[in-house]
mmCIF file of C-alpha atoms in Angstrom:
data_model
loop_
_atom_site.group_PDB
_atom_site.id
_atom_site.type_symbol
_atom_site.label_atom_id
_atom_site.label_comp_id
_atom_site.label_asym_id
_atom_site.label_seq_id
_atom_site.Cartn_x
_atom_site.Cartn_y
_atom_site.Cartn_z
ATOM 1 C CA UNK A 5 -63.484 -42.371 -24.422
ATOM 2 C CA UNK A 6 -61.746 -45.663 -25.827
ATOM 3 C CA UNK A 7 -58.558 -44.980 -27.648
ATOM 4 C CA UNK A 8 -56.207 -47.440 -29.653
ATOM 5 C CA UNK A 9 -52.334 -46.887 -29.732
ATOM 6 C CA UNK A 10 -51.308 -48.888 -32.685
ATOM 7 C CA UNK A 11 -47.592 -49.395 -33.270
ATOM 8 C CA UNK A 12 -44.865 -51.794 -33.525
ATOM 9 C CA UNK A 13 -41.198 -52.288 -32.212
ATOM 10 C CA UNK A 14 -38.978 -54.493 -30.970
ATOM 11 C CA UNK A 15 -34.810 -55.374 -31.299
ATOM 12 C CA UNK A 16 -34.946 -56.240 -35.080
ATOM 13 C CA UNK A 17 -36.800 -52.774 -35.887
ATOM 14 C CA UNK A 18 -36.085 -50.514 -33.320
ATOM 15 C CA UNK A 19 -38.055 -48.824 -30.536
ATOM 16 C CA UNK A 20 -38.591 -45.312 -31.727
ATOM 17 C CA UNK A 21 -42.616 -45.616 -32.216
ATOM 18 C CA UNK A 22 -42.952 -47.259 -29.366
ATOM 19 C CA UNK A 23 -41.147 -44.843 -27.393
ATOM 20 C CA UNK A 24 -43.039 -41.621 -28.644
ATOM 21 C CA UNK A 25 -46.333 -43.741 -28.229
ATOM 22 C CA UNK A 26 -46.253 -44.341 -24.291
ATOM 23 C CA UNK A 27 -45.371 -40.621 -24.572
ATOM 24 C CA UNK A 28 -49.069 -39.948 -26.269
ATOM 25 C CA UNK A 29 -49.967 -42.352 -23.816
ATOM 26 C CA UNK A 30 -48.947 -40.747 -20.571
ATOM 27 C CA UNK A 31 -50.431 -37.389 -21.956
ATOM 28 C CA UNK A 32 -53.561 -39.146 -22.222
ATOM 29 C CA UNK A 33 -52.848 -40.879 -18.497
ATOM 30 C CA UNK A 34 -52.844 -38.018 -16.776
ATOM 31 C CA UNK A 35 -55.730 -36.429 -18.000
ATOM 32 C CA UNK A 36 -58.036 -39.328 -16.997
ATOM 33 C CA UNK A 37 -57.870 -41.435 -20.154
ATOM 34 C CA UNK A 38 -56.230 -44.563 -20.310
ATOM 35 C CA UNK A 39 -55.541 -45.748 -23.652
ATOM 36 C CA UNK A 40 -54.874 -49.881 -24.748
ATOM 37 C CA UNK A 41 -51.701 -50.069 -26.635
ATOM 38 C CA UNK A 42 -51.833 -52.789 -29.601
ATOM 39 C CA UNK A 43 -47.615 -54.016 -30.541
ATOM 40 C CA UNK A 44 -46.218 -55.563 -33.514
ATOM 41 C CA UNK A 45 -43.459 -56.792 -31.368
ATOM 42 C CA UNK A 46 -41.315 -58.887 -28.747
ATOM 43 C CA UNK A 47 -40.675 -59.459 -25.133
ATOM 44 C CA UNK A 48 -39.187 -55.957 -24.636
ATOM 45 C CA UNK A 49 -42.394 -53.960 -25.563
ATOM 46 C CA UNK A 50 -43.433 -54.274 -22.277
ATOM 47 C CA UNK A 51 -40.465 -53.141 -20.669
ATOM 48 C CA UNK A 52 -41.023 -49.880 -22.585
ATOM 49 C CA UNK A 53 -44.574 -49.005 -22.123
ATOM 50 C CA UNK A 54 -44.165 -50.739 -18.060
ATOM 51 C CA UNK A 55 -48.052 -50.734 -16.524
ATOM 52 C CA UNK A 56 -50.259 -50.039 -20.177
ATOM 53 C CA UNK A 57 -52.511 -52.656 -21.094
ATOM 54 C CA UNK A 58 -51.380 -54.793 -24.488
ATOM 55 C CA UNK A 59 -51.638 -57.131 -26.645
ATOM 56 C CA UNK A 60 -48.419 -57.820 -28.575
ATOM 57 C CA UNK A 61 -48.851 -59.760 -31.712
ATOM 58 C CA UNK A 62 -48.350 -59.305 -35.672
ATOM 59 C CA UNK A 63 -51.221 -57.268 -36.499
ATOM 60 C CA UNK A 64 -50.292 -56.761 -40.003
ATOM 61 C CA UNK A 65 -50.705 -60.365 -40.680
ATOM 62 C CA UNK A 66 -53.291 -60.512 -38.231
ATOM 63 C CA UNK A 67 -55.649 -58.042 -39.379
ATOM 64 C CA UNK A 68 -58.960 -59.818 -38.353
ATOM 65 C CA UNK A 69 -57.980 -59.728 -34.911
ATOM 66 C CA UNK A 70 -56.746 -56.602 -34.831
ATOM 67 C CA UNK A 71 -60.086 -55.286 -36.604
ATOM 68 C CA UNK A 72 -62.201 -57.226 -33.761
ATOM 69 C CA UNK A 73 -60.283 -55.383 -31.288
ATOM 70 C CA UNK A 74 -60.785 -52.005 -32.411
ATOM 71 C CA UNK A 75 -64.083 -52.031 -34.306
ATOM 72 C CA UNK A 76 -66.559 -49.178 -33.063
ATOM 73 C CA UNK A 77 -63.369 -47.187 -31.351
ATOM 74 C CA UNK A 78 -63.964 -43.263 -30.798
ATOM 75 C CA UNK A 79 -59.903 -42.932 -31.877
ATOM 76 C CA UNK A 80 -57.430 -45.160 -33.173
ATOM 77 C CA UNK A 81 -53.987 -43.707 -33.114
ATOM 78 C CA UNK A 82 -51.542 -45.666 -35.295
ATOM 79 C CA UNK A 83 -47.723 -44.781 -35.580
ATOM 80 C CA UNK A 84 -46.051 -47.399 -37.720
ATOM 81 C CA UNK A 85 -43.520 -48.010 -40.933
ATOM 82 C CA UNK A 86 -44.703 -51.512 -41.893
ATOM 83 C CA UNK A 87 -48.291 -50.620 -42.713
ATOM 84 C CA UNK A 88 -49.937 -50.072 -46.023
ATOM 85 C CA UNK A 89 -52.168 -47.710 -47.208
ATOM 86 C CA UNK A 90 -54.677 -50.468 -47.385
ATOM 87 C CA UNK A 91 -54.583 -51.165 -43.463
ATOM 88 C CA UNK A 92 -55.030 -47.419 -42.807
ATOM 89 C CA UNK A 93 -58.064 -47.441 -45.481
ATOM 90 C CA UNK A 94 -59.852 -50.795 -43.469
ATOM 91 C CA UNK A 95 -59.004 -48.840 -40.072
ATOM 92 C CA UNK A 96 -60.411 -45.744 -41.234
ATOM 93 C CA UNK A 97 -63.796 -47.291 -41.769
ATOM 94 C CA UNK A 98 -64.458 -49.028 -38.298
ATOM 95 C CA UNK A 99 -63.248 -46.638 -36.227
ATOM 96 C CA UNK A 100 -64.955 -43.144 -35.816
ATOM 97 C CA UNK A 101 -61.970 -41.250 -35.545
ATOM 98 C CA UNK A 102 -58.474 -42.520 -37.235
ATOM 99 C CA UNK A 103 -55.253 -40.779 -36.316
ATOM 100 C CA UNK A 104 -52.105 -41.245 -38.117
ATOM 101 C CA UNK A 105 -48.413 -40.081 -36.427
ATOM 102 C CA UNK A 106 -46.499 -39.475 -39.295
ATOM 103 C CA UNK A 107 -42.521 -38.349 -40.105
ATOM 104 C CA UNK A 108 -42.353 -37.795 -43.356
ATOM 105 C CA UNK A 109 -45.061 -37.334 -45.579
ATOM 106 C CA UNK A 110 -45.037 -41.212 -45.968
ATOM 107 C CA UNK A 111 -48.531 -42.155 -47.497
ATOM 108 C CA UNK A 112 -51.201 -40.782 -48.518
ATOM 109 C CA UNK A 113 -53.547 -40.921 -46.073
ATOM 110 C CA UNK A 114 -57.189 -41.407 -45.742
ATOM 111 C CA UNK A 115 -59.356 -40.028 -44.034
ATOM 112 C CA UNK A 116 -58.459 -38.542 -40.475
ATOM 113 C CA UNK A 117 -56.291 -36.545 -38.388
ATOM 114 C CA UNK A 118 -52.463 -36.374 -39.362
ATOM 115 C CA UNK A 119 -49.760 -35.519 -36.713
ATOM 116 C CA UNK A 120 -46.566 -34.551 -37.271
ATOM 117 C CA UNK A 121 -44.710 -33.207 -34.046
ATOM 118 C CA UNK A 122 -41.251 -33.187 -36.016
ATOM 119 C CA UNK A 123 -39.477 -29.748 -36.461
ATOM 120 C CA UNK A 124 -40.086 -29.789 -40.408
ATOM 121 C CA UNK A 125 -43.063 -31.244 -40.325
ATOM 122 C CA UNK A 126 -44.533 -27.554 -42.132
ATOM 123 C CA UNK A 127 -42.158 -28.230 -45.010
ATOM 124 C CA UNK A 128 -43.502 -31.121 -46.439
ATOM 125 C CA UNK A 129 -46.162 -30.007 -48.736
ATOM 126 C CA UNK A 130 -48.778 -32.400 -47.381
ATOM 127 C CA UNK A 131 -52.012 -32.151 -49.750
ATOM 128 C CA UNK A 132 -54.657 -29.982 -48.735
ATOM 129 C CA UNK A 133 -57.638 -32.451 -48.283
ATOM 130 C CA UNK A 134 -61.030 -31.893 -46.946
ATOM 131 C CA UNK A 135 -61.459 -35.136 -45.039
ATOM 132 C CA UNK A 136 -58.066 -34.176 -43.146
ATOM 133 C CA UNK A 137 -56.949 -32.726 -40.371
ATOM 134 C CA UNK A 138 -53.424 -31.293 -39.996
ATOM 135 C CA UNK A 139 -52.052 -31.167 -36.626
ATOM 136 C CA UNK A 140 -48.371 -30.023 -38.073
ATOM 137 C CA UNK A 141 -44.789 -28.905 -35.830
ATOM 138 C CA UNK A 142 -43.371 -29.402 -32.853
ATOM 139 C CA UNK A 143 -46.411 -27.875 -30.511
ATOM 140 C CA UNK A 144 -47.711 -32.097 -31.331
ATOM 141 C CA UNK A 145 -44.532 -33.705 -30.135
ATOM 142 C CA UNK A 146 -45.002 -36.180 -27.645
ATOM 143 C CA UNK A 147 -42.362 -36.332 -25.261
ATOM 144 C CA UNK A 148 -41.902 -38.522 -22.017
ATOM 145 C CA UNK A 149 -42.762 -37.583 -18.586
ATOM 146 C CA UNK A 150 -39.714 -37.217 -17.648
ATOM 147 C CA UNK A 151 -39.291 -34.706 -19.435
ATOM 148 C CA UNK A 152 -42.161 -32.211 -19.072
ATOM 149 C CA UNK A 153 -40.418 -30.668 -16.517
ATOM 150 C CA UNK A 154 -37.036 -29.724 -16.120
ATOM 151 C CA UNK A 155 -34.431 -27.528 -13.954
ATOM 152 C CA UNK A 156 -32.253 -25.593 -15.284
ATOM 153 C CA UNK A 157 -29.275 -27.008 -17.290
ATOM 154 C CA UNK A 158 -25.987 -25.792 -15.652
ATOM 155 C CA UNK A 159 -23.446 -25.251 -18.069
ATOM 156 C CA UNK A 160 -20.015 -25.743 -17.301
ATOM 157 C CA UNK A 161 -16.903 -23.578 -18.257
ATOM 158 C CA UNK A 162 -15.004 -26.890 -19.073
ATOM 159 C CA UNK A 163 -16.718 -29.661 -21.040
ATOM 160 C CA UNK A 164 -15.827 -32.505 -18.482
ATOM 161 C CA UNK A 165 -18.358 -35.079 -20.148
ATOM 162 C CA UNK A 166 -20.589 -36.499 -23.358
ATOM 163 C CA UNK A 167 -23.157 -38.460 -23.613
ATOM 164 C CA UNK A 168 -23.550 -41.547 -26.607
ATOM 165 C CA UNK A 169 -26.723 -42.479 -27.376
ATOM 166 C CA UNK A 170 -27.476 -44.173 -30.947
ATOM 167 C CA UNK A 171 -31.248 -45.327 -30.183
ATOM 168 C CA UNK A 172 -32.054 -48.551 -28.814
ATOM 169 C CA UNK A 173 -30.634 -50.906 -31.312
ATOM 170 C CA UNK A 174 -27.818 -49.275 -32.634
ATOM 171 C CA UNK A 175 -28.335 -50.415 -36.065
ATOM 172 C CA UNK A 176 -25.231 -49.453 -37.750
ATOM 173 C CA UNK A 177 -22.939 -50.469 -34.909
ATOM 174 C CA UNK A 178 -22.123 -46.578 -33.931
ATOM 175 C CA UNK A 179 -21.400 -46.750 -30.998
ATOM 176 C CA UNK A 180 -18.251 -49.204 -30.125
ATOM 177 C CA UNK A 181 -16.682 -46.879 -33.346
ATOM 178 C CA UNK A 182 -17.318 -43.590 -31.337
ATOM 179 C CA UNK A 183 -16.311 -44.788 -27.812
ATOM 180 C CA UNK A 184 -13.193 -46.054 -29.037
ATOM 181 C CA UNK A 185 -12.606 -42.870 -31.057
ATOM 182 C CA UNK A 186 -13.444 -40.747 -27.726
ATOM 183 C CA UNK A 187 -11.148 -42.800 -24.930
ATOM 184 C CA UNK A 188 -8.347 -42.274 -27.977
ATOM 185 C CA UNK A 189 -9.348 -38.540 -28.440
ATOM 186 C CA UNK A 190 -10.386 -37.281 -25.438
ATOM 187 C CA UNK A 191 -9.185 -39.787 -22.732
ATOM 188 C CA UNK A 192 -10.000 -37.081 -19.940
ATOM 189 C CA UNK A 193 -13.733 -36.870 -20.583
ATOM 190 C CA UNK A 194 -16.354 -39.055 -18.521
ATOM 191 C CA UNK A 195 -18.224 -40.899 -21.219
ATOM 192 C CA UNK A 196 -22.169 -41.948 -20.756
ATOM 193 C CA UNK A 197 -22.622 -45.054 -22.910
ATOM 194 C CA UNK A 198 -26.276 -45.732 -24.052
ATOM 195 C CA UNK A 199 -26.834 -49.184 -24.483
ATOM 196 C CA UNK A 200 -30.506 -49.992 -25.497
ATOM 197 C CA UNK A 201 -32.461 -53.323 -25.659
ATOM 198 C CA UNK A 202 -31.517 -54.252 -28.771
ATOM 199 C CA UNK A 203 -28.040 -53.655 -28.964
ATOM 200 C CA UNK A 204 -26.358 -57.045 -30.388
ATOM 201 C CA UNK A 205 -22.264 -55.481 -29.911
ATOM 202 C CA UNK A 206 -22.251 -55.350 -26.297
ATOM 203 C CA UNK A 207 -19.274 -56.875 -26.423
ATOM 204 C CA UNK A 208 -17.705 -55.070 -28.778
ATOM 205 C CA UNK A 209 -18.446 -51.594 -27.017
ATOM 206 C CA UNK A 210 -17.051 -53.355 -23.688
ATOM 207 C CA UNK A 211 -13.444 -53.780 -25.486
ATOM 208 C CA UNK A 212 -13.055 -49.958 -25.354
ATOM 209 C CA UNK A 213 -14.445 -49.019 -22.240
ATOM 210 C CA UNK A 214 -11.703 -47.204 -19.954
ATOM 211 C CA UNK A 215 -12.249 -45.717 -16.298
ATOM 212 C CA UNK A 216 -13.796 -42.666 -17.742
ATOM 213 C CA UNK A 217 -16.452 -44.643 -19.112
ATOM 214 C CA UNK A 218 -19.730 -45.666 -17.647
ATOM 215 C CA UNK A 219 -22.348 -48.158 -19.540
ATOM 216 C CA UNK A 220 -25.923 -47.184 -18.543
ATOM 217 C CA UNK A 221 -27.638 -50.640 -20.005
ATOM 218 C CA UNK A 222 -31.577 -49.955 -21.004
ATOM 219 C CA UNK A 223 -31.980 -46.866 -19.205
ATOM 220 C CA UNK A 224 -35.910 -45.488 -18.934
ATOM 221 C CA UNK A 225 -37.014 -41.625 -19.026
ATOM 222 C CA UNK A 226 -35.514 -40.724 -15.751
ATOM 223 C CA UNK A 227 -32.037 -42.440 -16.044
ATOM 224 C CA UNK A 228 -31.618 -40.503 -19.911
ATOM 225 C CA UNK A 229 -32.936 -37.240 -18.641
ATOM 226 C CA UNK A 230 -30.718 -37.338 -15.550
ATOM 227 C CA UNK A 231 -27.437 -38.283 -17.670
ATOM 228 C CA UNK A 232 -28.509 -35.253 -20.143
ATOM 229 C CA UNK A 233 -28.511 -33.037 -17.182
ATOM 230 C CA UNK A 234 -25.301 -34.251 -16.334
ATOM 231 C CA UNK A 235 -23.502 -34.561 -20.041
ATOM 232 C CA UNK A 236 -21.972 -30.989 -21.297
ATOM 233 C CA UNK A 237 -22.233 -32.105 -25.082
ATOM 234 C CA UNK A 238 -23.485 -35.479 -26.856
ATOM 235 C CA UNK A 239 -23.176 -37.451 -29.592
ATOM 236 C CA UNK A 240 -26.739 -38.820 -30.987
ATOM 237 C CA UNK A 241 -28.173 -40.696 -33.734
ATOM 238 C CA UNK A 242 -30.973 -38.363 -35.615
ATOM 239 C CA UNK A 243 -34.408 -39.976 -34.156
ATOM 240 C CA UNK A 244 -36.621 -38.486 -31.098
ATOM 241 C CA UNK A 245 -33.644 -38.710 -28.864
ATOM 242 C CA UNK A 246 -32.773 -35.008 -30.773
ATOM 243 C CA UNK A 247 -35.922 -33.746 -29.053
ATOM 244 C CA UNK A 248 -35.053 -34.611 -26.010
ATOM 245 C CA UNK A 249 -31.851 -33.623 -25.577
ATOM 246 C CA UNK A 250 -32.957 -30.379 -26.962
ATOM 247 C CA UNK A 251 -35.674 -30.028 -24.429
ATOM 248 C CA UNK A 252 -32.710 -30.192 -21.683
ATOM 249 C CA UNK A 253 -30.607 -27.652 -23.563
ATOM 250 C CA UNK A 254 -27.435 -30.435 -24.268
ATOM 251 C CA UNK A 255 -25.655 -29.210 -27.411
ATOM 252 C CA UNK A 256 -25.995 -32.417 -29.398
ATOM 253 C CA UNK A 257 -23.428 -33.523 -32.665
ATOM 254 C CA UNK A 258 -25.780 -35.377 -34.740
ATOM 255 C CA UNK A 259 -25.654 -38.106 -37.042
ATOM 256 C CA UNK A 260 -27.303 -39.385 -39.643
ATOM 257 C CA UNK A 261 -28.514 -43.415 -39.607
ATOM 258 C CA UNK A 262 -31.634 -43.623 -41.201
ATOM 259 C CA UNK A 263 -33.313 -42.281 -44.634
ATOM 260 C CA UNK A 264 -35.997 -41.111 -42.195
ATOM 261 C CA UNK A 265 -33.614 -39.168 -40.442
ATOM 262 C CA UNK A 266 -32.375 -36.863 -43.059
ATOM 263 C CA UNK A 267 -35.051 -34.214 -42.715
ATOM 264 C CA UNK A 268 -35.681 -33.945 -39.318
ATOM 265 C CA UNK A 269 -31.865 -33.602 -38.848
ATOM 266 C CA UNK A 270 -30.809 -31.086 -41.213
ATOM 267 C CA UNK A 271 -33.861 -28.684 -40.387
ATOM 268 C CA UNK A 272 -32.450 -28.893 -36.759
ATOM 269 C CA UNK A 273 -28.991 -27.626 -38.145
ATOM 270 C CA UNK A 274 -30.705 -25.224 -40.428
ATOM 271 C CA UNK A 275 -32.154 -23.483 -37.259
ATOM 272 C CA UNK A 276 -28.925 -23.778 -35.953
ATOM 273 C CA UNK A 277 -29.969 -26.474 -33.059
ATOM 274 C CA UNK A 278 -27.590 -29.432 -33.762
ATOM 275 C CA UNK A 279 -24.004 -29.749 -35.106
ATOM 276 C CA UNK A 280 -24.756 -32.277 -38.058
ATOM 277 C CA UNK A 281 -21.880 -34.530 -39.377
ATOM 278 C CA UNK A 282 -23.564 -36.093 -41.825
ATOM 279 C CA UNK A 283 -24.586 -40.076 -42.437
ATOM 280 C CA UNK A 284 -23.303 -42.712 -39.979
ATOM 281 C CA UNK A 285 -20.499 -43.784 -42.711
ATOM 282 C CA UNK A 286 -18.234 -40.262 -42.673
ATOM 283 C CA UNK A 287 -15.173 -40.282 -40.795
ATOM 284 C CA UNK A 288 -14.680 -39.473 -37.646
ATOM 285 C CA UNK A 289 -12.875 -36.983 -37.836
ATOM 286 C CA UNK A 290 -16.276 -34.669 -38.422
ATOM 287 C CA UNK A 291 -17.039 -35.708 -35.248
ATOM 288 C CA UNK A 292 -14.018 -34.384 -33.739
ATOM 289 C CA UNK A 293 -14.127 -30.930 -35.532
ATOM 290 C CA UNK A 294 -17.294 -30.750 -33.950
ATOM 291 C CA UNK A 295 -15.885 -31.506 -30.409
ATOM 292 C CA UNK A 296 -13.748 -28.889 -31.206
ATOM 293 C CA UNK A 297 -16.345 -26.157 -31.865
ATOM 294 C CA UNK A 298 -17.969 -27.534 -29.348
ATOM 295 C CA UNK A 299 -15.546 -27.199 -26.184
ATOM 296 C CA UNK A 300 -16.053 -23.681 -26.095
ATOM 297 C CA UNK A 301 -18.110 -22.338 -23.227
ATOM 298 C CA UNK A 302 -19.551 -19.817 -25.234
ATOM 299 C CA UNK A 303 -20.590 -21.924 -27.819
ATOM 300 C CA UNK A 304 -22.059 -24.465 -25.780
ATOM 301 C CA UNK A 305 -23.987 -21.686 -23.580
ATOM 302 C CA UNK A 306 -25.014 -19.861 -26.672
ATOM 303 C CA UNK A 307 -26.442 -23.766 -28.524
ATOM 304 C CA UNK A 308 -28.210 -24.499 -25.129
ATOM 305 C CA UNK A 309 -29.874 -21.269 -24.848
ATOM 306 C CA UNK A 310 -31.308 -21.438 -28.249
ATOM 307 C CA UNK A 311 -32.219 -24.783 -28.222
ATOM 308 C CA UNK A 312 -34.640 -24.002 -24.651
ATOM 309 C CA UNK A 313 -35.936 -21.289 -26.497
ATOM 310 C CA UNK A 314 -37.097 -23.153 -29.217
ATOM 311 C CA UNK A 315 -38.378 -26.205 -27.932
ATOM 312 C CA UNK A 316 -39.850 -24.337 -24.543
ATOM 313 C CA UNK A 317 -43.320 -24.521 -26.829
ATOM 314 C CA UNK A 318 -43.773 -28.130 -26.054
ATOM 315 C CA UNK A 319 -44.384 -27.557 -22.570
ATOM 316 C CA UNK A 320 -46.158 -24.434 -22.719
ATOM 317 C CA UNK A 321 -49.252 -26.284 -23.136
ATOM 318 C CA UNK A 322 -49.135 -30.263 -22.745
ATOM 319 C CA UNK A 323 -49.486 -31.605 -26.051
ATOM 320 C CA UNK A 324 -52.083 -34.092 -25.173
ATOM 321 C CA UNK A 325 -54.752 -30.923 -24.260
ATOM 322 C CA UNK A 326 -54.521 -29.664 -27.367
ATOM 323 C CA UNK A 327 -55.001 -33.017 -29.146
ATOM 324 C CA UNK A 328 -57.969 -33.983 -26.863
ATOM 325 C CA UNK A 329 -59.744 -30.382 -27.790
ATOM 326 C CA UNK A 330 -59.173 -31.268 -31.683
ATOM 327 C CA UNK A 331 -60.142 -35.221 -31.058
ATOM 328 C CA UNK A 332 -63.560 -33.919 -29.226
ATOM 329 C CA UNK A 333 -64.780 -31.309 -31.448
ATOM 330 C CA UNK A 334 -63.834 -34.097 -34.541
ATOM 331 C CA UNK A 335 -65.738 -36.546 -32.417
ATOM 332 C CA UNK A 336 -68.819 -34.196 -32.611
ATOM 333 C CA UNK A 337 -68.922 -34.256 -35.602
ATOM 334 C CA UNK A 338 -70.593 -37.415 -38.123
ATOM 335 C CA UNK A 339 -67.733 -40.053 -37.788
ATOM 336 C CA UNK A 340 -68.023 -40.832 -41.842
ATOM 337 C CA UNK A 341 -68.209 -37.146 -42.577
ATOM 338 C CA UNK A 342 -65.561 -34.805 -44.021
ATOM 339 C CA UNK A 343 -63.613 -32.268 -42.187
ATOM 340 C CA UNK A 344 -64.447 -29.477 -44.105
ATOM 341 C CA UNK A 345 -66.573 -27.590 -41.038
ATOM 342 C CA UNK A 346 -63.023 -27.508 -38.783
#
């Protein structure tokens, strides 16, 4: 089976895709398929996505080549923000089976399969379509390796540490604010500092750091899973990190950075999985309340509980198996046909 991962990412626009892409592509991995990623990007992709084959160049202004690469593909997965619904029409047609990852109902798509792993992915009224598939909620979430399976998360009767992890750019310069905030606030606590790839206040963060404070520069799967493990609460922006800290049970405060964010956020403190203070620019002092609620041992065991019981459905059954059952029967049928028969 040939399979496309096309996506984009890099330190000017973030590595989210990317990340949740070598997730789809490990599933794949380990079942015997090895997919070829194609980047929009810079020299970090391949720090990210480590042995996959690539090629890493502007494919939205480079359509012909990217077209020549794929043409005649049985799937071509694309995850991406920058493209139109143009590029997804001209994929659509030389591929025989398109697949879209999608967070929030962003285009209307054409023909295909449309995933959305995120936890209100059902609420989003997508249009009922014949020549669509659906793969909706969190039983399509891609996560990493590293994280299919996990001990047990010990929680502690004193919240001794916290973890700060605003994605791997740190857009809104988050993090220096909230480190500085914490070794003022809570001086006592050891303090995991996130720094990703494309974080351009390095320095900045480094001004506040005390000797409770430990800077964990580009860490990969293992490294973030093992300081979740370790961390009794964090502090996260509202991406894919939320997924993963929820599949270790950490009680997370959340905040807000991104438009794209706002959904997937607030249906996470709607179940009550997350402690949300709101968009990046509130004061700090929401964050502290939250610390507050937070210290409790009951709450914490009580939030960790519930968030293992209601992400324990992504590893019930890898996501990747279900996808490859859906991609072959698709595959079966005529690649220009409708859905309807599914």
């Amino acid at each position: 089976m040939k399979i496309y991962i096309i996506t984009e990412g890099g330190s000017d626009i973030g590595f989210g895709h990317l990340t949740r892409m070598y997730a789809v592509y490990q599933g794949f991995k380990v079942r015997g398929i090895t997919p070829k990623f194609i980047v929009n990007g810079d020299d970090f992709v391949e720090d990210i996505i480590k042995e996959a084959e690539c090629e890493i160049f502007d494919w939205i202004d480079n359509k012909a080549r990217l077209f020549d690469l794929i043409k005649g593909a049985d799937i071509a997965i694309i995850d991406s923000y920058l493209a139109d619904k143009s590029l997804y029409e001209e994929i659509s047609n030389i591929v025989k089976l398109p697949v879209y990852y999608d967070d929030n109902n962003r285009l209307e798509y054409p023909r295909g399969v449309v995933i959305n792993g995120n936890i209100h992915a059902k609420d989003l009224n997508y249009p009922e379509r014949g020549d669509i598939v659906y793969l909706l909620g969190m039983e399509y979430l891609p996560l990493r390796m590293e994280f299919w399976d996990l001990p047990e998360k010990e929680i502690r009767v004193n919240m001794e540490s916290i973890m700060i992890t605003f994605g791997g750019d740190d857009v809104k310069n988050m993090t220096p604010k909230v480190l500085n905030f914490l070794v003022e606030e809570y001086p006592d606590l050891k303090k995991y500092v996130i720094i990703g790839r494309g974080f351009r206040n390095i320095d900045e963060i480094e001004k506040y750091v005390d000797n409770k404070t430990f800077l964990v520069y580009h860490p990969d799967g293992k490294k973030i899973r093992d300081i979740m493990l370790d961390s009794d609460i964090a502090i996260s922006a509202g991406g894919q990190t939320l997924y993963e800290l929820a599949r270790v049970g950490v009680p997370t405060i959340a905040v807000i950075v991104a438009e794209n964010q706002i959904g997937n956020v607030k249906k996470f403190e709607e179940l009550g999985l997350v402690e949300n203070v709101g968009w990046w620019n509130e004061p700090l002092s929401n964050i502290k309340s939250k610390i507050l609620k937070l210290s409790s041992y009951k709450n914490r065991k009580e939030k960790s509980d519930l968030l293992r019981e209601r992400i324990s459905m992504i590893s019930e059954e890898l996501f990747s198996e279900k996808l490859l059952k859906k991609f072959n029967s698709l595959l079966n049928l005529d690649p220009l046909s409708n859905f309807r028969k599914i």
